[in-house]
PDB file of C-alpha atoms in Angstrom:
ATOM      1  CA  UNK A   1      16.629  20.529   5.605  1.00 54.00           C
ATOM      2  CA  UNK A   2      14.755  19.775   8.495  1.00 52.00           C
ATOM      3  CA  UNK A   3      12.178  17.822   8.390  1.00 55.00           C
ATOM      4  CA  UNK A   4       9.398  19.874  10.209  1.00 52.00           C
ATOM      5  CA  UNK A   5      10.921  22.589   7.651  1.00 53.00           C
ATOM      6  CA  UNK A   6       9.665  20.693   4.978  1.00 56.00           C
ATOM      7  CA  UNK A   7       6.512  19.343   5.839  1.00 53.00           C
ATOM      8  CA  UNK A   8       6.225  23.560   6.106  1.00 54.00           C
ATOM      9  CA  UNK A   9       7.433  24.094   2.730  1.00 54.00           C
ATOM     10  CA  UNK A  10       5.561  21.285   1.267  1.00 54.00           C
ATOM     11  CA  UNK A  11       2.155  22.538   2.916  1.00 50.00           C
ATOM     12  CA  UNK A  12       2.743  26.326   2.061  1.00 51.00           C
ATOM     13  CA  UNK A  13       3.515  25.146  -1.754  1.00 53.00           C
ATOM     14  CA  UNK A  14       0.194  23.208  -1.626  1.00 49.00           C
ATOM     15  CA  UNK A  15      -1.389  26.183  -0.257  1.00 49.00           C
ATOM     16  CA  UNK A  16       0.003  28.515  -2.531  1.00 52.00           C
ATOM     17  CA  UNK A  17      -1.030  26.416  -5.887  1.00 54.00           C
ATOM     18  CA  UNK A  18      -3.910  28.541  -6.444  1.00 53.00           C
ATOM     19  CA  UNK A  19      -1.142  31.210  -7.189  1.00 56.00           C
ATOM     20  CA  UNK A  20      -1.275  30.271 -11.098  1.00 58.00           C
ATOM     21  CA  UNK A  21      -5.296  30.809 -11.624  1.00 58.00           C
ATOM     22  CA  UNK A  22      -5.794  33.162 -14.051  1.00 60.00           C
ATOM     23  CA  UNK A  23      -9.392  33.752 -13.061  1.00 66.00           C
ATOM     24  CA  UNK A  24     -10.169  33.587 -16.392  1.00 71.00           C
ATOM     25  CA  UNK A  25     -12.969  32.166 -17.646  1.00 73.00           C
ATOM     26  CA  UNK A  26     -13.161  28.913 -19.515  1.00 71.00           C
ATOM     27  CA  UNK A  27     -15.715  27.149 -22.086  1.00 72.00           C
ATOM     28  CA  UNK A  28     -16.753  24.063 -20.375  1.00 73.00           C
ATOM     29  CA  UNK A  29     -14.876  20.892 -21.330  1.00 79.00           C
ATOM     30  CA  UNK A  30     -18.461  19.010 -22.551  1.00 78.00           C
ATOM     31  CA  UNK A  31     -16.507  15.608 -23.352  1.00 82.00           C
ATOM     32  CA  UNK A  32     -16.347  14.906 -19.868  1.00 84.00           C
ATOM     33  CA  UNK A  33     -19.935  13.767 -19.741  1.00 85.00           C
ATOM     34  CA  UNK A  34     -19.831  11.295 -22.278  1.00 89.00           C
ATOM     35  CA  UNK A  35     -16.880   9.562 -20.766  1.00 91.00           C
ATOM     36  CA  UNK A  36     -17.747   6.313 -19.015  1.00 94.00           C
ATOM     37  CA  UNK A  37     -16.687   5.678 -15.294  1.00 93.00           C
ATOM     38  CA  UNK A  38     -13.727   3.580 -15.359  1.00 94.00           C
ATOM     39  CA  UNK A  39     -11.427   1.977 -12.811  1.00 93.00           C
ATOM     40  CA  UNK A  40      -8.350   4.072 -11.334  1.00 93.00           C
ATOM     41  CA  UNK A  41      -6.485   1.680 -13.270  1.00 93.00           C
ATOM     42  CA  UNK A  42      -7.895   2.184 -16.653  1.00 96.00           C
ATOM     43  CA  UNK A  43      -8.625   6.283 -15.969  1.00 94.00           C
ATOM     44  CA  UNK A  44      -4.716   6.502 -15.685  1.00 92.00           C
ATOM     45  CA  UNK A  45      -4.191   5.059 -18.981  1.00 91.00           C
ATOM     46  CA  UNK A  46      -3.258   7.476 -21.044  1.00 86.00           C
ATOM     47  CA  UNK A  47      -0.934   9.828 -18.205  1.00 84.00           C
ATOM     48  CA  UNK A  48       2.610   9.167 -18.370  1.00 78.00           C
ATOM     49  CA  UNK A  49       2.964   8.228 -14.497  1.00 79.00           C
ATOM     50  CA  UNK A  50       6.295   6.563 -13.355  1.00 75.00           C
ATOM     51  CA  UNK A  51       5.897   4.611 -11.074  1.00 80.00           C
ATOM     52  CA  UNK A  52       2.479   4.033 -11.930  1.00 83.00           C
ATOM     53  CA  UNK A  53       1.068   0.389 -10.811  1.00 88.00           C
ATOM     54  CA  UNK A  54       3.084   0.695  -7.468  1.00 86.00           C
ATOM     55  CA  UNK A  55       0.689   4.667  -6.734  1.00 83.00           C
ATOM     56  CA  UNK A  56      -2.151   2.549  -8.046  1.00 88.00           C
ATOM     57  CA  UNK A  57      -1.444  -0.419  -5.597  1.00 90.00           C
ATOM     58  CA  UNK A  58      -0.868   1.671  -2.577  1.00 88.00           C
ATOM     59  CA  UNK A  59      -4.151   3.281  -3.132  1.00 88.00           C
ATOM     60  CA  UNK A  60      -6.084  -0.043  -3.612  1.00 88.00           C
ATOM     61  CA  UNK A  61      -4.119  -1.944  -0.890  1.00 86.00           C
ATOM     62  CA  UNK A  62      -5.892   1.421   1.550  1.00 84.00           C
ATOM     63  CA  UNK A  63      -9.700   1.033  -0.536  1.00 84.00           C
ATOM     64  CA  UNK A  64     -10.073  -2.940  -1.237  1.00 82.00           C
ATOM     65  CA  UNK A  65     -13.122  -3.563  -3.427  1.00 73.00           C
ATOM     66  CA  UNK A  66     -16.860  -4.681  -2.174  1.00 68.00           C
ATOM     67  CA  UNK A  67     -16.312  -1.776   0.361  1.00 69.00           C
ATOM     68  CA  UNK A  68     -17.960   1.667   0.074  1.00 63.00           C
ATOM     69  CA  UNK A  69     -16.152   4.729   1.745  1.00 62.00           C
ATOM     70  CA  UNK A  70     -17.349   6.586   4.014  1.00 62.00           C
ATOM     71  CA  UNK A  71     -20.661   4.618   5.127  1.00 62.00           C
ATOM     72  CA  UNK A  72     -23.133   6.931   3.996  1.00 58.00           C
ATOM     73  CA  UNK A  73     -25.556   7.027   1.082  1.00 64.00           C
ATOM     74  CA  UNK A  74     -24.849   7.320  -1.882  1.00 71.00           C
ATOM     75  CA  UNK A  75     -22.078   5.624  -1.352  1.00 80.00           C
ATOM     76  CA  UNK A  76     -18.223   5.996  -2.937  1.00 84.00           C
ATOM     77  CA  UNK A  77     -16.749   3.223  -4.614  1.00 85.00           C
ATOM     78  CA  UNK A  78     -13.492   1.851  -3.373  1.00 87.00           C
ATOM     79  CA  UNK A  79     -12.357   3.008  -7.012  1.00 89.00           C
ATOM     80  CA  UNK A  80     -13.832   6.288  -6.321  1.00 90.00           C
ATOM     81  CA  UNK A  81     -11.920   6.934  -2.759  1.00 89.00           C
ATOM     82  CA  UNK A  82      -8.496   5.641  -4.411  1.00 90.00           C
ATOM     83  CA  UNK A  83      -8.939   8.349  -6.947  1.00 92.00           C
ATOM     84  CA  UNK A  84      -9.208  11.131  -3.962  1.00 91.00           C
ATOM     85  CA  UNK A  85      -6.406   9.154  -2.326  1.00 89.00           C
ATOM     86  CA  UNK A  86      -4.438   9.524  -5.627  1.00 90.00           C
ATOM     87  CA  UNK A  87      -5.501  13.068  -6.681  1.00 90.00           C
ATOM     88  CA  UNK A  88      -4.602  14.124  -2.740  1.00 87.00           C
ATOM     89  CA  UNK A  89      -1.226  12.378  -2.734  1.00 84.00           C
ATOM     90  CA  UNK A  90       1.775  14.937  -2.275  1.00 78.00           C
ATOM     91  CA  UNK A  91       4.464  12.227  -3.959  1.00 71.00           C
ATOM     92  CA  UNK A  92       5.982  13.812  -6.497  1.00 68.00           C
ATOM     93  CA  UNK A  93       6.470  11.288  -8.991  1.00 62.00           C
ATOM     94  CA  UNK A  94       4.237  12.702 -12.111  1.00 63.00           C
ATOM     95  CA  UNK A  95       5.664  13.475 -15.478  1.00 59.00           C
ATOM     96  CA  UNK A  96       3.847  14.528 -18.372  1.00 57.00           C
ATOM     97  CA  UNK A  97       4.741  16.409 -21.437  1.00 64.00           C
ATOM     98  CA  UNK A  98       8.003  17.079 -19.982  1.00 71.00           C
ATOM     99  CA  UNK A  99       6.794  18.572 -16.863  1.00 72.00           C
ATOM    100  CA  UNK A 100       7.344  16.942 -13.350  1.00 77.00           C
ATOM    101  CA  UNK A 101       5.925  17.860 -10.282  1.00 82.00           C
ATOM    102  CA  UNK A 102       2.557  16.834  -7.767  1.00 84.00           C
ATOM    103  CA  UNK A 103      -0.089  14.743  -9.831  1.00 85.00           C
ATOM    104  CA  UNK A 104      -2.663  17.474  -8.238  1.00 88.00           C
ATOM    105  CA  UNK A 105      -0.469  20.188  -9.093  1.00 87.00           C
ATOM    106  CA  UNK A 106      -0.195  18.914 -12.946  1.00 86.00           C
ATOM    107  CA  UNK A 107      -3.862  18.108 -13.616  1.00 89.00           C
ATOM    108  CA  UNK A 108      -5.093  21.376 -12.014  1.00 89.00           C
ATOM    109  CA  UNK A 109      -2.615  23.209 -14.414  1.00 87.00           C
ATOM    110  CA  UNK A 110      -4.161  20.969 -17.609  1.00 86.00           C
ATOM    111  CA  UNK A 111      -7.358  21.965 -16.694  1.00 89.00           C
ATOM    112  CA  UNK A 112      -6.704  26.216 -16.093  1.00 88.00           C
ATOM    113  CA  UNK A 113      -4.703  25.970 -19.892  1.00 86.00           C
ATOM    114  CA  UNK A 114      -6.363  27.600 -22.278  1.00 85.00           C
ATOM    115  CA  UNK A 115      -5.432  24.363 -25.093  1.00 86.00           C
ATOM    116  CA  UNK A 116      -8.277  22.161 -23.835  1.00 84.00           C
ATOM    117  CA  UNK A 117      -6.971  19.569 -25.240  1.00 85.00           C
ATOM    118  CA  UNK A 118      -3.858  19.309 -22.770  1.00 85.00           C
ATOM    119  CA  UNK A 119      -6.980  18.162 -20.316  1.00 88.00           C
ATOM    120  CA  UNK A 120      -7.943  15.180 -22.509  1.00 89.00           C
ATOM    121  CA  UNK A 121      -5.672  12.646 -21.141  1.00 90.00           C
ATOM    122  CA  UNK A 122      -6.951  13.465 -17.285  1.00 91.00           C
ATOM    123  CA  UNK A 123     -10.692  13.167 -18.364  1.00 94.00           C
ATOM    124  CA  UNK A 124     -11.166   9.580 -17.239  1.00 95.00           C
ATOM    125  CA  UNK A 125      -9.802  10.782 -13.754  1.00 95.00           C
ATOM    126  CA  UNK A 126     -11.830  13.726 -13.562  1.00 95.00           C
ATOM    127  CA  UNK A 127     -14.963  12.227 -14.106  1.00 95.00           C
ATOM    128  CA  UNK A 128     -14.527   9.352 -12.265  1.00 95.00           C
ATOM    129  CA  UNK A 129     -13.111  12.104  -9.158  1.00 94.00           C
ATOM    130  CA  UNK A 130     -15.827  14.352 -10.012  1.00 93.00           C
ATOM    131  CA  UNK A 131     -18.490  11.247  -9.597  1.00 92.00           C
ATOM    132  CA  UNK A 132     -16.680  10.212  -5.973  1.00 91.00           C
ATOM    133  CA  UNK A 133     -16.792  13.929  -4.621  1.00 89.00           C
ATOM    134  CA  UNK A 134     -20.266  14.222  -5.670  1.00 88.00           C
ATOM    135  CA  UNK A 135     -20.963  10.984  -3.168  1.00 85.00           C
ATOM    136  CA  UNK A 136     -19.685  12.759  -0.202  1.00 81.00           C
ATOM    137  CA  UNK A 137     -21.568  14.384   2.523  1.00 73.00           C
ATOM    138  CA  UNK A 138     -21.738  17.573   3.240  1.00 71.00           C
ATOM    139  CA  UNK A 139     -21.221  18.942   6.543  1.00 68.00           C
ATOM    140  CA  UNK A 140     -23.008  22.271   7.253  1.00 72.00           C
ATOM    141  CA  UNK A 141     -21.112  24.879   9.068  1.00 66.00           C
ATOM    142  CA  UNK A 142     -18.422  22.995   9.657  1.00 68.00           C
ATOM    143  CA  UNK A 143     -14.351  23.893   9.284  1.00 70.00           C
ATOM    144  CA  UNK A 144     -11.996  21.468   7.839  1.00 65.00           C
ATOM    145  CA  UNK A 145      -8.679  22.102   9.617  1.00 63.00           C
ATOM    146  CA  UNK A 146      -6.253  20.633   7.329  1.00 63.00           C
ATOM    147  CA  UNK A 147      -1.878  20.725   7.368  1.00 65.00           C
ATOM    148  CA  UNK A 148      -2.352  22.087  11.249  1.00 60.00           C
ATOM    149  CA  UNK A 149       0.398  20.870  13.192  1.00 66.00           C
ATOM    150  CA  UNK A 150      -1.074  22.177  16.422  1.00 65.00           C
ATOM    151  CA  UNK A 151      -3.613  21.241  19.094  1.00 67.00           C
ATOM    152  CA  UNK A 152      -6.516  22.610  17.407  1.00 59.00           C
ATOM    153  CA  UNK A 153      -8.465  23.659  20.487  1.00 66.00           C
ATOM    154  CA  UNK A 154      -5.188  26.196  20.753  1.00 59.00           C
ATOM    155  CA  UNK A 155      -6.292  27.734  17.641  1.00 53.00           C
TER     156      UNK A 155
END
């Protein structure tokens, strides 16, 4: 396969994850705010990761600690932006519970599931994810082109 053909497939099967939302709705999972913040490290415990301290590494060797990302206020940890660097990633080197697949892909599929408890092992991640997003700013009227593999004044 070519690879311009798969960078394709790769993006369309990103955009196309939303595919298995139910839409239904779901009781709040109320543990999550009595989890403490932890490291990327220690949030990734519990999930069955091959692979694991080398995805960890490559997103600390990018975010190195004492720095804040981006350089606004409130501020996001370097612990923070390696979990959106992590959670973003499109390696496919998750397995949990027998399933394999993106670590996005997986965790967004624990969370839709009805069992709330197949979302316990991700809490730690979540919050600390949830706590990083919450830092960023938000740009008004803005579009976020992302996956375009043209000039984007052509669009």
């Amino acid at each position: 396969v070519h690879p311009a053909h798969r960078a394709g497939m790769a993006m369309n099967a990103r955009m196309n994850e939303g595919d298995r939302e139910s839409f239904e709705p779901r009781a709040p999972i109320a543990a999550l705010f009595n989890i403490p913040l932890l490291s990327v490290r220690e949030a990734l415990a519990h999930i069955n990761i091959p692979n694991k301290d080398a995805f960890i590494m490559t997103a600390e060797y990018y975010f190195i600690e004492g720095k804040f990302y981006p350089k606004s206020r409130p501020r996001v940890t370097a612990n923070g932006a390696r979990c959106i660097f992590i959670y973003s990633s499109d390696a496919d080197c998750v397995t949990i519970d027998g399933k394999s697949g993106k670590f996005y892909c997986i965790l967004n599929d624990a969370l839709r599931d009805r069992d709330r408890s197949k979302a316990t092992p991700f809490l730690p991640f979540v919050k600390l994810a949830m706590s990083a997003l919450s830092k960023l700013q938000r740009k008004e009227n803005r579009i976020l082109w992302r996956g375009v593999d043209n000039e984007l004044s052509a669009v």
